[in-house]
Amino acid sequence: MSERDDHELRISKIENGTVIDHIAGGHAPDVLAILGIGSSTDEVVSVGMNVPSDRLGHKDVVKIEGRELSQDEVDVISLIAPAASINIIREYGVAEKHRVERPAVVEGVLSCPNHDCITTDGEPVTSRFEVLDDGVRCAYCETILRENLTEHIDV
Amino acid sequence: MLDRDHVITAKNLSRADIETVLDRAAAIERDPPDRDRHAGRLLGLCFFEPSTRTRMSFEAAIKRLGGDALDMGPVDSSSATKGESLADTVRVIEGYADALVLRHPSEGAATMASDFVDVPLLNAGDGAGQHPTQTLLDLYTMRENAGGLTDLTVGIMGDLKYGRTVHSLAYALTKFDASQHFVSPESLRLPRSVRYDLHEAGAQVREHEDLDDVLSELDVLYVTRIQRERFPDENEYRAVAGEYRIDAETLDRARDECIVMHPLPRVDEIAPDVDPTDHAHYFEQAHNGVPVRMALLDLLLDDTDDGEAVDATEDDSANGGSR
Ligand SMILES: [Zn+2]
């Protein structure tokens, strides 16, 4: 429990909301981007970065007060943080705990890196990516994307 | 009957779909259909990049079935350059035509366009993506000339990275358990997405940089053009292209029965001295575009025809399969 005690010193407990734990070190900003949390947010958000972790070496933790994540949001987080766990907090306790699961398809979240892809042409079309074991694949041009997914997050 | 409304990628054509089209094409070649078979039907030709050959073969196919083609004309005068979206263009032309043929420089264009139309849409090439009707005529040519389609050993050489005909053909060949040999320079190897599909399909695939590693085993040698514009440097292009050029002497090392194919136009990757040899099948391959596209249109338009459709495949299903 030392790991838990350790970051609880750094990040205060929340009453109601979501704790996203076991994000690979340094990727908390990507998770915030997926959730649409930027400089203009009025939500109460705590972020721990590069917290020592037995499982990951270093991990990031994001706590969001007063918000329970939707399945769509969890699906997308799974693409960049496959080891993440999602804890739904109600009245200071963990009410639900989920490991993220990768969805079959993500829509409207990533933009295709292929400049010759029809989805980059200003057509009235929502990007759609099939989720593979080790990457994602554009449903239109079939380009496979394995690394640097966060560079293509379109939120 | 094809069990799909649109023909977008060879990946979505089942072996049965392919055999249905090829059987129908064989029947059409043997016994051309009545000139009024699809009288009054209109095929919309939406070519956002020039391709005289593919456009004319579709036009010939619909006219030989008694229908007619509506051509949106050269791209530079079309609304595409005035900023109209592809989605809008196909929705408008759908109102004029019974089926659409789309050629577009962007990958995935046909997939997207098919989401917006109800009439059958045929992909006639989308960027470096797919070109499934070319694949059907390639397979037809192989079936007629290489002793059927199963258990073939096929060598595919040239630009495997950007060659959409190669991508479509490779998917289709996996459905016939072909052994596939890909011959190309390192820089023009198959793209990751095609490798992924071939792997998923359990295809028998090997890659080579030198044609001689495999030439003597081949039933089919499918040559494609290496395009100069893929290389930043003219010298680099020349060095690579020269390595992947064949002539009659090269083919001395091939089996006598090996057929040479090419999705024309060629530049200099097949020397003219190959033309008179028994290996050369690329002009026949191009001619096969018409019966194969007639077969495809016949099958797709049948679904929406009121008139009695003559099922030409009925007596002929054994024809191609038993060769
Ligand atoms: Zn794409």
Tab-separated table of C-alpha atoms in Angstrom, chain A residues 114-119 121-125 128 130-134 137 139-147, chain B residues 9 11 84-88 91 104-109 111-112 115-116 126 129-130 171 192-194 196-197:
chain	number	residue	atom	x	y	z
A	114	ASN	CA	-2.575	10.046	-44.511
A	115	HIS	CA	-2.802	13.319	-46.411
A	116	ASP	CA	-4.274	11.479	-49.387
A	117	CYS	CA	-7.148	10.126	-47.291
A	118	ILE	CA	-10.640	11.281	-48.227
A	119	THR	CA	-11.322	12.141	-44.562
A	121	ASP	CA	-10.420	16.514	-47.833
A	122	GLY	CA	-13.121	18.553	-46.119
A	123	GLU	CA	-15.856	16.038	-46.930
A	124	PRO	CA	-18.856	15.713	-44.599
A	125	VAL	CA	-17.488	12.570	-43.016
A	128	ARG	CA	-13.605	6.114	-38.221
A	130	GLU	CA	-10.960	0.106	-36.519
A	131	VAL	CA	-9.039	-0.855	-33.376
A	132	LEU	CA	-6.414	-3.550	-33.943
A	133	ASP	CA	-4.452	-5.461	-31.334
A	134	ASP	CA	-1.555	-3.081	-31.664
A	137	ARG	CA	-6.718	1.469	-38.857
A	139	ALA	CA	-11.830	2.657	-42.142
A	140	TYR	CA	-11.511	4.762	-45.304
A	141	CYS	CA	-7.930	4.624	-46.552
A	142	GLU	CA	-6.882	1.641	-44.378
A	143	THR	CA	-3.762	3.343	-43.092
A	144	ILE	CA	-2.530	1.636	-39.947
A	145	LEU	CA	-1.386	3.815	-37.092
A	146	ARG	CA	0.640	2.222	-34.332
A	147	GLU	CA	2.841	4.859	-32.758
B	9	THR	CA	-12.565	-3.177	-52.497
B	11	LYS	CA	-11.280	-7.509	-49.921
B	84	GLU	CA	-18.218	21.073	-54.284
B	85	SER	CA	-17.668	18.063	-52.058
B	86	LEU	CA	-17.468	14.570	-53.466
B	87	ALA	CA	-20.376	13.633	-51.221
B	88	ASP	CA	-22.533	16.262	-52.935
B	91	ARG	CA	-25.620	12.520	-54.511
B	104	HIS	CA	-10.794	9.685	-57.381
B	105	PRO	CA	-7.284	10.652	-56.262
B	106	SER	CA	-8.049	10.293	-52.539
B	107	GLU	CA	-7.780	6.983	-50.755
B	108	GLY	CA	-11.039	5.821	-49.264
B	109	ALA	CA	-13.066	8.041	-51.631
B	111	THR	CA	-15.898	3.931	-49.334
B	112	MET	CA	-17.028	7.383	-48.318
B	115	ASP	CA	-22.241	5.973	-47.736
B	116	PHE	CA	-24.093	8.710	-49.576
B	126	ASP	CA	-9.053	5.584	-55.279
B	129	GLY	CA	-5.946	2.385	-52.472
B	130	GLN	CA	-8.011	-0.116	-54.399
B	171	TYR	CA	-6.333	-9.673	-51.420
B	192	ARG	CA	1.761	-2.053	-43.813
B	193	SER	CA	-2.006	-2.244	-44.225
B	194	VAL	CA	-1.770	-4.744	-47.080
B	196	TYR	CA	-1.602	-6.849	-42.261
B	197	ASP	CA	-4.503	-8.163	-44.335
